[in-house]
Amino acid sequence: MNSNKKGINTICTHVGELEDTVYKGATSPLYMSTSYQFGEVDIKRYPRYYNTPNQEALCKKLAALEHAEAALIFGSGMAAISTALMSFLQAGDHVVLQQTIYGGTYHFAVTQFPKFGITYSFTDGWDPTDFENEIKPNTKLIYMETPSNPLLTITDIKGVCELAKSKGIVTMIDNTFASPINQTPIDLGVDVVLHSATKYMGGHSDICAGVVTASKENMEKVFQTGICFGGSLSDYTVWLLERSMKTMALRVRAQNENAMKMAEYLSQNEDVDAVYYPGLETHPEHELAKSQMKGFGGMLSFELPNVDHTLFYKHLRLVKPVMSLAGVESTMTSPVLTSHALMSPEDRAKQGIKDSLIRFSLGIEETEDIIADIEQAIAKVKALTVTA
């Protein structure tokens, strides 16, 4: 199947599916074996080599969605990120990282790079000039994340890639918040695209996985590092992920719509100080987001400064106060206590992450029900505060 000529839902549903040649079932068969024949075969298969039947099939779907030549699936988003970074860096190299990134990536950089003699710089902002200001003679890689976690900043992907290519620097991007439904960075010049597939690809809060997509040449480097790090995924989870991805475009588009409605509602809520969502015309990078995204995503964040967060989360009845994101159910979390808890208060402040910030992942429920839940939770907290 030529995936370039197929619609996005068709790619999600059919590209990379395995044919059931025995019983002609409608879904891909699951091959659970960890041990395959080594003689008289074209491919010596082993799970840690990312080449079991289900792994290979899913990677075709992932590559097609990201407009890449190849892909690999890992045991978690951080397994994908750390393996990819270490595939292109070695002692003596320097890497430029965007200021606003996922807390786990930040923690990996500051705790692991020094062990390997790799130096790094964080940008002051997320414009191409901010990246240019941090480039050194030994810079080998630029790392981006857009929209970023948790403040939904938008980076000029094409601008940064043009800068990097002019200096022979590899570019890498975390595309998790956008998903390939809303953004395909390879079309804008990015070399390596990363995902926590735990999020929109899994989409049901029951799968932990990571993805790397790139050219065949770059993926060979990731493969050689990956087989040493051993961050492969079980075939049962691979099979579940392939099943979940069939509805990804439908889910993400519904979440895009809900996030836009909720961002507009929260912007008018007198209890909310600020709303961070690239779909809002008030967002400083709104026009840039329009130019490089097909949809603004299902993630937003907002500041609720005068309401006790502990009580607010406790009184939510529909929205779930949990750590992760991007499931079909709407969820909220405190970045200070979860995703960015490993960062110091000073470093969080540099990124603009306040204690009052709430990260909000929109699901597929009716927005009227979500609004009603938020309003009743705030009302209960206010009543309790007055009583106290």
Short mmCIF file of C-alpha atoms in Angstrom, two decimals, residues 149-150 300-302 308-310 312-313 316 320-324 331-342 348 353-361:
data_model
loop_
_atom_site.label_atom_id
_atom_site.label_comp_id
_atom_site.label_asym_id
_atom_site.label_seq_id
_atom_site.Cartn_x
_atom_site.Cartn_y
_atom_site.Cartn_z
CA ASN A 149 4.97 20.68 28.10
CA PRO A 150 3.36 22.28 30.08
CA LEU A 300 -3.84 23.29 27.41
CA SER A 301 -2.81 24.69 30.76
CA PHE A 302 -4.21 27.40 32.98
CA ASP A 308 -6.83 25.54 46.91
CA HIS A 309 -5.60 23.02 44.33
CA THR A 310 -5.66 20.07 46.70
CA PHE A 312 -10.09 21.46 43.75
CA TYR A 313 -8.69 18.14 42.52
CA LEU A 316 -13.66 16.95 40.62
CA LYS A 320 -9.63 12.80 36.65
CA PRO A 321 -6.69 14.23 38.63
CA VAL A 322 -3.98 11.87 37.36
CA MET A 323 -0.35 12.08 36.25
CA SER A 324 -0.43 11.32 32.53
CA THR A 331 -7.53 14.72 33.06
CA MET A 332 -5.77 17.43 35.06
CA THR A 333 -2.45 17.46 36.84
CA SER A 334 -0.08 19.77 38.68
CA PRO A 335 3.23 20.01 36.74
CA VAL A 336 4.94 21.16 39.95
CA LEU A 337 4.02 17.88 41.65
CA THR A 338 4.32 15.51 38.67
CA SER A 339 5.89 16.08 35.23
CA HIS A 340 8.29 18.81 36.42
CA ALA A 341 8.73 17.77 40.04
CA LEU A 342 12.39 16.81 39.46
CA ARG A 348 10.69 25.93 37.03
CA ILE A 353 5.89 27.23 35.57
CA LYS A 354 4.00 28.57 38.58
CA ASP A 355 2.67 26.59 41.52
CA SER A 356 -0.82 27.63 40.44
CA LEU A 357 -0.45 26.04 36.99
CA ILE A 358 -2.79 23.19 36.03
CA ARG A 359 -2.15 21.06 32.94
CA PHE A 360 -5.42 20.06 31.31
CA SER A 361 -5.71 17.15 28.87
#
